[in-house]
Coordinates of C-alpha atoms and ligand atoms in Angstrom, one line a residue:
X30 CA 129.2 81.3 75.3
X31 CA 132.0 81.1 72.9
X32 CA 132.6 84.4 71.2
X33 CA 134.1 85.1 67.8
X34 CA 137.6 85.2 69.2
X35 CA 137.1 81.7 70.7
X36 CA 135.8 80.4 67.5
X37 CA 138.7 81.9 65.6
X38 CA 141.2 80.4 68.0
X39 CA 139.5 77.0 67.9
X40 CA 139.9 76.9 64.1
X41 CA 143.3 78.5 63.8
X42 CA 146.4 76.5 63.2
X43 CA 149.6 78.6 63.6
X44 CA 153.3 77.7 63.3
X45 CA 155.6 80.2 64.8
X46 CA 158.7 78.8 63.0
X47 CA 157.0 79.6 59.6
X48 CA 154.9 82.5 60.8
X49 CA 152.1 80.9 58.8
X50 CA 148.5 80.6 59.9
X51 CA 145.7 78.6 58.5
X52 CA 142.4 80.2 59.5
X53 CA 139.6 77.8 59.2
X54 CA 137.1 80.0 61.1
X55 CA 134.9 80.3 58.0
X56 CA 135.5 76.8 56.7
X57 CA 132.4 75.3 58.2
X58 CA 134.3 72.4 59.7
X59 CA 132.7 70.8 62.7
X60 CA 134.1 68.9 65.6
X61 CA 131.6 66.0 65.5
X62 CA 132.4 65.0 61.9
X63 CA 136.1 65.5 62.4
X64 CA 135.9 63.3 65.5
X65 CA 133.9 60.7 63.6
X66 CA 136.3 60.7 60.7
X67 CA 139.5 60.9 62.8
X68 CA 140.4 57.3 62.1
X69 CA 140.3 57.9 58.3
X70 CA 142.4 61.0 58.6
X71 CA 144.9 59.2 60.9
X72 CA 145.1 56.3 58.4
X73 CA 145.8 58.8 55.6
X74 CA 148.6 60.3 57.7
X75 CA 149.9 56.8 58.3
X76 CA 149.9 56.2 54.5
X77 CA 151.8 59.5 53.9
X78 CA 154.3 58.4 56.5
X79 CA 154.8 55.1 54.6
X80 CA 155.2 57.1 51.3
X81 CA 157.9 59.2 53.0
X82 CA 159.6 56.0 54.0
X83 CA 159.8 54.8 50.4
X84 CA 156.7 52.8 49.9
X85 CA 155.9 52.2 46.2
X86 CA 152.9 54.5 46.2
X87 CA 152.7 54.8 42.4
X88 CA 151.8 51.1 42.0
X89 CA 151.0 51.2 38.3
X90 CA 154.3 52.6 37.4
X91 CA 156.1 50.7 40.2
X92 CA 157.6 53.9 41.5
X93 CA 158.3 55.4 44.9
X94 CA 157.0 58.9 45.5
X95 CA 159.9 60.9 46.8
X96 CA 159.2 64.6 46.5
X97 CA 159.4 64.9 50.2
X98 CA 163.0 63.9 50.2
X99 CA 163.9 66.7 47.9
X100 CA 163.9 69.1 50.9
X101 CA 165.0 66.5 53.5
X102 CA 167.3 64.1 51.7
X103 CA 168.0 62.1 54.9
X104 CA 164.5 60.8 54.8
X105 CA 165.1 59.0 51.6
X106 CA 165.1 55.2 52.1
X107 CA 168.3 54.8 50.1
X108 CA 171.5 56.7 50.9
X109 CA 172.3 56.8 47.2
X110 CA 169.1 58.9 46.7
X111 CA 170.2 61.3 49.5
X112 CA 173.6 61.6 47.9
X113 CA 172.1 62.3 44.5
X114 CA 170.0 65.1 45.9
X115 CA 173.0 66.7 47.8
X116 CA 175.1 66.4 44.6
X117 CA 172.4 68.2 42.6
X118 CA 172.4 71.0 45.2
X119 CA 176.2 71.4 44.9
X120 CA 175.9 71.4 41.1
X121 CA 173.2 74.0 41.2
X122 CA 175.1 76.2 43.5
X123 CA 178.3 76.0 41.5
X124 CA 176.6 76.5 38.2
X125 CA 174.4 79.4 39.2
X126 CA 177.3 81.1 41.0
X127 CA 179.4 80.6 37.9
X128 CA 176.8 82.3 35.7
X129 CA 176.0 85.1 38.1
X130 CA 179.7 85.8 38.9
X131 CA 180.7 85.7 35.3
X132 CA 183.0 82.6 35.4
X133 CA 180.7 80.8 33.0
X134 CA 180.5 83.0 30.0
X135 CA 178.7 82.9 26.7
X136 CA 180.8 82.0 23.7
X137 CA 181.4 85.7 22.9
X138 CA 183.1 86.1 26.3
X139 CA 180.2 88.1 27.7
X140 CA 178.0 87.1 30.6
X141 CA 174.7 85.4 30.3
X142 CA 172.0 87.8 31.2
X143 CA 168.9 85.6 31.0
X144 CA 167.5 82.2 30.2
X145 CA 164.7 80.7 28.2
X146 CA 163.2 77.7 29.8
X147 CA 161.6 75.2 27.4
X148 CA 159.2 72.9 29.2
X149 CA 155.6 72.1 29.8
X150 CA 153.3 71.0 32.7
X151 CA 155.4 70.2 35.7
X152 CA 158.5 71.2 33.9
X153 CA 157.3 74.8 33.5
X154 CA 154.6 75.7 36.0
X155 CA 156.8 75.5 39.1
X156 CA 159.6 77.6 37.7
X157 CA 157.0 80.1 36.5
X158 CA 155.4 80.3 39.9
X159 CA 158.8 80.9 41.6
X160 CA 159.9 83.5 39.1
X161 CA 156.7 85.4 39.6
X162 CA 156.6 85.1 43.3
X163 CA 160.2 85.8 44.2
X164 CA 161.7 88.1 41.7
X165 CA 162.2 91.6 43.0
X166 CA 161.6 93.7 40.0
X167 CA 162.5 97.1 41.3
X168 CA 166.2 96.3 42.0
X169 CA 167.2 97.0 38.4
X170 CA 167.5 94.6 35.5
X171 CA 168.6 91.3 36.8
X172 CA 168.9 87.9 35.2
X173 CA 165.7 87.3 33.3
X174 CA 163.7 84.1 32.7
X175 CA 161.3 83.5 29.9
X176 CA 159.3 80.4 29.4
X177 CA 158.5 78.6 26.2
X178 CA 155.7 76.2 27.2
X179 CA 153.8 75.4 24.0
X180 CA 154.2 74.4 20.4
X181 CA 152.4 77.5 19.2
X182 CA 154.4 79.1 16.4
X183 CA 153.0 82.6 17.2
X184 CA 153.9 82.2 20.8
X185 CA 157.4 81.1 19.8
X186 CA 157.8 84.0 17.4
X187 CA 156.7 86.4 20.1
X188 CA 159.2 85.0 22.6
X189 CA 162.0 85.2 20.1
X190 CA 161.1 88.8 19.1
X191 CA 161.0 89.8 22.8
X192 CA 164.4 88.1 23.5
X193 CA 166.2 89.5 20.5
X194 CA 169.7 88.1 20.3
X195 CA 170.2 84.8 22.0
X196 CA 173.9 85.4 22.4
X197 CA 173.6 86.1 26.1
X198 CA 170.8 83.6 26.7
X199 CA 171.0 80.2 28.3
X200 CA 168.5 77.7 27.1
X201 CA 167.2 75.3 29.7
X202 CA 165.4 72.3 28.2
X203 CA 163.4 70.7 31.0
X204 CA 161.6 67.4 30.6
X205 CA 161.5 64.6 33.1
X206 CA 160.8 62.0 30.4
X207 CA 162.9 63.8 27.8
X208 CA 160.4 62.9 25.1
X209 CA 157.6 65.5 25.4
X210 CA 156.6 66.7 21.9
X211 CA 156.0 70.3 22.8
X212 CA 159.3 70.6 24.6
X213 CA 161.2 68.9 21.7
X214 CA 159.6 71.3 19.3
X215 CA 160.5 74.3 21.5
X216 CA 164.1 73.0 21.6
X217 CA 164.2 72.6 17.8
X218 CA 162.8 76.1 17.3
X219 CA 165.4 77.6 19.5
X220 CA 168.1 75.5 17.9
X221 CA 167.0 76.9 14.5
X222 CA 166.9 80.4 16.0
X223 CA 170.5 80.0 17.2
X224 CA 171.5 78.8 13.7
X225 CA 169.9 81.9 12.2
X226 CA 171.9 84.0 14.5
X227 CA 175.1 82.0 13.9
X228 CA 175.2 80.9 17.5
X229 CA 176.2 77.4 18.7
X230 CA 173.2 75.9 20.4
X231 CA 175.0 73.3 22.6
X232 CA 177.2 76.1 24.0
X233 CA 174.2 77.7 25.8
X234 CA 172.0 74.6 26.2
X235 CA 171.3 72.9 29.5
X236 CA 169.2 69.7 30.0
X237 CA 167.2 68.9 33.1
X238 CA 166.0 65.4 32.7
X239 CA 166.2 61.8 33.9
X240 CA 169.5 60.1 33.3
X241 CA 169.5 58.2 30.0
X242 CA 166.4 59.8 28.6
X243 CA 166.4 60.8 24.9
X244 CA 167.0 64.4 25.9
X245 CA 169.9 63.3 28.2
X246 CA 171.5 61.3 25.5
X247 CA 171.2 64.2 23.0
X248 CA 172.7 66.6 25.5
X249 CA 175.6 64.2 26.2
X250 CA 176.2 63.5 22.6
X251 CA 176.3 67.1 21.6
X252 CA 178.3 68.2 24.7
X253 CA 175.7 70.7 26.0
X254 CA 176.9 73.3 28.5
X255 CA 175.4 71.3 31.5
X256 CA 173.1 68.4 32.4
X257 CA 171.1 68.3 35.6
X258 CA 169.2 65.3 37.0
X259 CA 165.6 64.5 37.5
X260 CA 164.6 61.2 39.0
X261 CA 161.8 58.7 38.3
X262 CA 160.7 58.9 42.0
X263 CA 159.7 62.6 41.5
X264 CA 156.5 63.3 39.6
X265 CA 156.5 66.2 37.2
X266 CA 153.8 68.1 39.1
X267 CA 155.9 67.8 42.3
X268 CA 159.2 68.5 40.8
X269 CA 159.5 72.2 41.6
X270 CA 161.9 71.6 44.4
X271 CA 164.2 69.4 42.3
X272 CA 166.6 71.0 39.8
X273 CA 163.5 71.7 37.6
X274 CA 162.6 74.7 39.9
X275 CA 165.8 75.1 41.9
X276 CA 168.2 75.8 39.0
X277 CA 166.1 78.6 37.5
X278 CA 165.6 80.0 41.0
X279 CA 169.3 79.9 41.6
X280 CA 170.0 81.6 38.3
X281 CA 167.5 84.3 39.2
X282 CA 169.3 84.8 42.5
X283 CA 166.5 83.6 44.6
X284 CA 167.0 82.1 48.1
X285 CA 166.5 78.5 46.8
X286 CA 167.7 77.0 50.0
X287 CA 165.1 79.1 51.8
X288 CA 162.5 77.4 49.5
X289 CA 163.7 74.0 50.7
X290 CA 163.8 75.1 54.3
X291 CA 160.2 76.4 54.2
X292 CA 159.0 73.2 52.5
X293 CA 160.9 71.0 55.1
X294 CA 159.4 73.1 57.9
X295 CA 155.9 72.6 56.5
X296 CA 156.5 68.9 56.1
X297 CA 157.5 68.8 59.7
X298 CA 154.2 70.6 60.7
X299 CA 152.4 68.3 58.3
X300 CA 153.5 65.3 60.3
X301 CA 151.8 66.5 63.5
X302 CA 149.3 64.2 65.1
X303 CA 146.4 64.1 65.7
X304 CA 145.0 65.1 62.4
X305 CA 142.9 67.8 64.0
X306 CA 146.1 69.8 64.6
X307 CA 147.6 69.0 61.2
X308 CA 147.3 71.8 58.6
X309 CA 147.4 69.5 55.5
X310 CA 145.0 67.0 57.0
X311 CA 142.5 69.8 57.9
X312 CA 142.9 71.3 54.4
X313 CA 142.3 67.9 52.8
X314 CA 139.3 67.4 55.1
X315 CA 137.9 70.8 54.0
X316 CA 138.1 69.6 50.4
X317 CA 136.4 66.4 51.3
X318 CA 133.6 67.9 53.3
X319 CA 132.9 70.7 50.8
X320 CA 132.8 68.4 47.8
X321 CA 131.1 65.5 49.6
X322 CA 134.2 63.4 48.8
X323 CA 133.4 63.7 45.1
X324 CA 134.8 67.1 44.2
X325 CA 131.3 68.5 43.9
X326 CA 132.6 71.9 44.8
X327 CA 135.5 73.7 43.0
X328 CA 138.4 75.3 44.8
X329 CA 138.8 79.0 44.1
X330 CA 142.3 80.2 44.9
X331 CA 142.3 83.9 45.8
X332 CA 145.7 85.2 46.7
X333 CA 145.6 88.9 47.6
X334 CA 149.1 89.5 46.2
X335 CA 150.0 90.0 42.6
X336 CA 153.2 87.9 43.0
X337 CA 151.1 84.9 43.8
X338 CA 148.8 85.2 40.9
X339 CA 150.2 82.0 39.3
X340 CA 149.3 79.9 42.3
X341 CA 146.0 78.8 40.8
X342 CA 147.7 77.7 37.6
X343 CA 150.3 75.8 39.5
X344 CA 147.7 74.2 41.8
X345 CA 145.5 73.3 38.8
X346 CA 148.1 70.8 37.7
X347 CA 149.1 69.6 41.1
X348 CA 145.5 69.0 42.2
X349 CA 143.7 68.1 39.0
X350 CA 146.3 65.8 37.5
X351 CA 146.7 64.1 40.9
X352 CA 143.0 63.7 41.8
X353 CA 141.2 63.6 38.5
X354 CA 140.9 59.9 38.1
X355 CA 138.4 57.5 36.5
X356 CA 139.3 54.6 38.6
X357 CA 140.1 54.2 42.3
X358 CA 142.8 52.0 43.6
X359 CA 140.4 49.1 43.7
X360 CA 139.7 49.5 40.0
X361 CA 136.1 50.9 40.5
X362 CA 134.9 53.7 38.3
X363 CA 134.7 56.8 40.5
X364 CA 135.3 59.8 38.2
X365 CA 137.0 61.7 40.9
X366 CA 138.5 65.2 40.8
X367 CA 138.7 68.6 42.3
X368 CA 138.5 71.6 40.0
X369 CA 140.8 74.6 40.7
X370 CA 140.7 78.1 39.4
X371 CA 141.4 81.6 40.4
X372 CA 143.7 84.5 39.7
X373 CA 144.2 87.1 42.4
X374 CA 142.3 89.4 44.7
X375 CA 141.1 92.1 44.5
X376 CA 141.2 91.8 40.7
X377 CA 138.9 88.8 40.7
X378 CA 136.3 90.8 42.7
X379 CA 135.7 92.7 39.4
X380 CA 135.4 89.5 37.4
X381 CA 133.6 86.6 39.0
X382 CA 133.1 87.2 42.7
X383 CA 129.5 88.3 41.8
X384 CA 128.8 84.6 41.0
X385 CA 130.6 83.4 44.0
X386 CA 128.5 85.4 46.3
X387 CA 125.1 85.5 44.5
X388 CA 125.2 82.6 42.1
X389 CA 125.8 78.9 41.8
X390 CA 127.1 77.5 45.1
X391 CA 129.6 75.0 43.7
X392 CA 132.8 76.2 45.3
X393 CA 134.8 77.0 48.3
X394 CA 137.5 79.6 48.5
X395 CA 141.1 79.5 49.6
X396 CA 142.2 83.0 50.4
X397 CA 145.9 83.8 50.7
X398 CA 146.5 86.9 52.8
X399 CA 149.9 88.5 53.0
X400 CA 150.3 90.8 55.9
X401 CA 153.3 92.9 54.8
X402 CA 152.3 95.2 52.0
X403 CA 155.7 95.8 50.4
X404 CA 158.3 93.2 50.5
X405 CA 161.6 92.5 48.9
X406 CA 161.6 96.0 47.4
X407 CA 164.8 97.8 47.6
X408 CA 163.2 101.1 47.3
X409 CA 159.5 101.6 48.2
X410 CA 157.6 104.6 47.0
X411 CA 156.6 105.4 50.6
X412 CA 153.0 105.4 51.7
X413 CA 150.7 107.2 49.3
X414 CA 147.5 108.1 51.1
X415 CA 144.6 107.1 48.8
X416 CA 142.2 108.4 51.4
X417 CA 143.2 110.1 54.7
X418 CA 145.3 107.5 56.7
X419 CA 144.6 104.8 54.1
X420 CA 147.1 103.1 51.9
X421 CA 146.6 100.9 48.8
X422 CA 147.7 98.0 51.0
X423 CA 145.0 98.9 53.5
X424 CA 142.5 98.8 50.7
X425 CA 143.7 95.4 49.5
X426 CA 143.5 93.9 52.9
X427 CA 140.1 95.5 53.4
X428 CA 138.9 93.9 50.2
X429 CA 140.2 90.5 51.4
X430 CA 138.4 90.8 54.7
X431 CA 135.3 92.2 53.1
X432 CA 135.0 89.5 50.4
X433 CA 135.6 86.8 53.0
X434 CA 132.9 88.2 55.2
X435 CA 130.5 88.7 52.2
X436 CA 131.0 85.1 51.2
X437 CA 130.6 83.8 54.7
X438 CA 127.3 85.8 55.0
X439 CA 125.9 83.7 52.1
X440 CA 127.1 80.4 53.7
X441 CA 130.1 80.0 51.3
X442 CA 133.0 78.4 53.0
X443 CA 136.6 79.6 52.9
X444 CA 139.9 79.0 54.5
X445 CA 142.6 81.7 54.7
X446 CA 146.3 81.1 54.6
X447 CA 148.0 84.0 56.3
X448 CA 151.7 84.7 55.4
X449 CA 153.8 87.5 56.9
X450 CA 155.4 88.1 53.5
X451 CA 156.1 86.4 50.2
X452 CA 159.6 85.0 50.7
X453 CA 161.3 81.8 49.6
X454 CA 160.5 80.0 52.8
X455 CA 156.8 80.9 52.6
X456 CA 156.5 79.9 49.0
X457 CA 158.2 76.6 49.8
X458 CA 155.9 76.0 52.7
X459 CA 152.8 76.7 50.5
X460 CA 154.0 74.2 47.9
X461 CA 154.6 71.6 50.6
X462 CA 151.2 72.3 52.2
X463 CA 149.3 71.6 49.0
X464 CA 151.4 68.6 48.1
X465 CA 150.7 67.0 51.4
X466 CA 147.0 67.9 51.2
X467 CA 146.8 66.2 47.8
X468 CA 148.5 63.1 49.3
X469 CA 146.0 62.9 52.2
X470 CA 142.9 63.6 50.1
X471 CA 144.0 60.9 47.6
X472 CA 144.1 58.5 50.5
X473 CA 140.6 59.6 51.7
X474 CA 139.1 58.9 48.2
X475 CA 141.4 56.0 47.5
X476 CA 142.9 57.1 44.2
X477 CA 146.5 56.9 42.9
X478 CA 147.5 60.5 43.0
X479 CA 150.8 59.8 41.3
X480 CA 150.0 58.7 37.8
X481 CA 148.1 60.4 34.9
X482 CA 146.8 57.8 32.5
X483 CA 144.2 60.2 31.1
X484 CA 146.7 62.5 29.4
X485 CA 147.9 59.8 27.1
X486 CA 144.7 59.5 25.1
X487 CA 145.0 63.0 23.6
X488 CA 148.7 62.5 22.8
X489 CA 148.0 59.2 21.0
X490 CA 145.2 60.7 19.0
X491 CA 147.4 63.6 18.0
X492 CA 149.9 61.1 16.6
X493 CA 147.1 59.7 14.5
X494 CA 146.3 63.2 13.2
X495 CA 149.9 63.7 12.1
X496 CA 150.0 60.3 10.4
X497 CA 146.8 61.2 8.5
X498 CA 148.3 64.5 7.5
X499 CA 151.3 62.7 6.1
X500 CA 149.0 60.4 4.1
X501 CA 146.9 63.3 2.9
X502 CA 150.0 65.2 1.7
X503 CA 151.3 62.2 -0.1
X504 CA 148.0 61.7 -1.8
X505 CA 147.6 65.4 -2.8
X506 CA 147.1 65.8 -6.5
X507 CA 149.0 68.4 -8.5
X508 CA 146.8 71.3 -9.7
X509 CA 145.1 72.8 -11.6
X510 CA 141.8 71.6 -10.2
X511 CA 142.2 69.2 -7.3
X512 CA 140.3 66.9 -5.0
X513 CA 137.7 67.4 -2.4
X514 CA 138.2 66.2 1.2
X515 CA 135.7 63.4 0.6
X516 CA 137.5 62.2 -2.5
X517 CA 140.8 62.2 -0.7
X518 CA 139.3 60.5 2.3
X519 CA 137.8 57.8 0.1
X520 CA 141.1 57.2 -1.6
X521 CA 142.8 56.8 1.8
X522 CA 140.0 54.9 3.5
X523 CA 139.9 57.7 6.1
X524 CA 137.2 59.7 7.9
X525 CA 136.3 62.6 5.6
X526 CA 135.8 65.0 8.5
X527 CA 139.2 64.2 9.8
X528 CA 140.7 64.8 6.3
X529 CA 138.8 68.1 6.0
X530 CA 140.2 69.3 9.4
X531 CA 143.7 68.5 8.4
X532 CA 143.3 70.1 5.0
X533 CA 141.8 73.4 6.2
X534 CA 144.7 73.9 8.5
X535 CA 147.3 73.1 5.8
X536 CA 145.5 75.3 3.3
X537 CA 145.2 78.2 5.7
X538 CA 149.0 78.1 6.2
X539 CA 149.7 77.8 2.5
X540 CA 150.9 74.2 2.6
X541 CA 148.3 73.1 0.1
X542 CA 146.3 75.2 -2.3
X543 CA 142.6 75.5 -2.3
X544 CA 140.0 77.4 -4.3
X545 CA 137.9 78.4 -1.3
X546 CA 137.5 77.1 2.2
X547 CA 133.9 78.2 2.6
X548 CA 132.2 74.8 1.8
X549 CA 133.8 71.6 3.2
X550 CA 132.0 69.5 0.6
X551 CA 133.2 71.3 -2.5
X552 CA 136.6 72.8 -1.6
X553 CA 139.2 71.6 -4.1
X554 CA 142.6 70.9 -2.7
X555 CA 145.9 70.5 -4.6
X556 CA 149.6 70.6 -4.0
X557 CA 150.9 74.0 -3.1
X558 CA 152.4 75.8 -6.1
Ligands
G6P615 O1 158.6 66.8 32.1 P1 158.0 66.1 31.0 O2 158.3 64.6 30.9 O3 158.3 66.7 29.7 O4 156.4 66.1 31.1 C1 155.7 67.3 31.1 C2 154.3 67.1 31.5 O5 153.7 66.3 30.5 C3 152.8 65.2 30.8 O6 151.8 65.1 29.8 C4 152.3 65.0 32.1 O7 150.9 64.9 32.2 C5 152.7 66.1 33.1 O8 152.6 65.5 34.4 C6 154.1 66.5 32.9 O9 154.5 67.4 33.9

């Protein structure tokens, strides 16, 4: 009879080169269904192979999907692409070294000590993940990275207050398209802050964007400090290993080539056949089996390591923007998706693990276990015994093992990714693992993982709101007295609720005057005095 060790060994995939294990022992996978579905999984791996070879996988946008080439340029179908990637590496290396060694100085002749990255979605989440995962914080103050990823005036004010003078700060404006509104706003806000501090914005500004984009043209016209490339064959949510993630990582002094090495090694592992031995295929199959191919169960990401706490936010975009699709590739309505959430263990045990164990069974867990307790620390505090012979790290690992067992006991599935430590190679490998799993799962459910038609609707509607606001402001009567939202809406032929929503925001911020905002039907609005 197979014992627990046999079971563990049967469902364990391990790669010595990476020292990474995928432990599917509690994943409730079964050999008969894997065997029955082997042809589908093998076909998905074939499709991934074609994508890596340059197939136009993003059919709607007529684009190749080349994030795999970012860590293995020689795989690119066109030598010009490989050359462009290599050139970007050289540029990153030279620029980061210049900043860190003090050859590239601020206009006051002093070194740059930090950067603000302005970007959103794929142009911010990857750099944030890397910064959190790889920055050793106890080695004294190093180069700092702050992120401006919204158009919230209060958030911008907080960031500016925290940063203080921008004299020693680089401003990285990151946008693949070069036309994202939030990012443009962030750039304009920082430009204004520079002007208030009598600093020249272009002297500290860097653009990371596709060649020829509006942002690229602006940066060229104004002679920004540097411009780094993005490419249309890299999706925003898979751009972390392009200059988008690599330049901030290099500025922070991270081992960015290690990131690439780890990702390339995971890609290598992810090409293994048969699918039963392939980590990404097995992970994708777990998603499929748990969610019955329709995302019926959520993926809860539980890394037992503070530095990985942004994994769930990063994976939310990678997974949900890739897989959350109304139509499949045949044009049928499928309403697909896979919800992702999580923060970190053991913190989450004191938040929602109660429901995971005892409540609604609509999830499966992805644990990330890091074997080494302290890593990348120049000075460790030494082991504090929190109980005789027990360290904080022992408790953390015990909580992981306990929670996993407690969930298994209730029939809740999990997989555990075991890392030796959180270094650049391991983080690169994790990123590549999930990228590949997304690609394979998308094949299984037949959706285009590489477009995001759904995000446009909200952006277009927001434009309509701003157009209405302009009309409302133009129609605003001078005081005293004023007009109600309904009267203004009638004059403009607009929806009175939409007009009220615009007016209450303007009035709350002193941009129009109002007698009282208590009653939407009687509030009288007039031009601000
Ligand atoms: O890099 P950008 O072009 O500014 O795009 C930033 C983000 O915005 C969009 O709305 C997309 O849905 C994301 O996939 C993208 O990462």
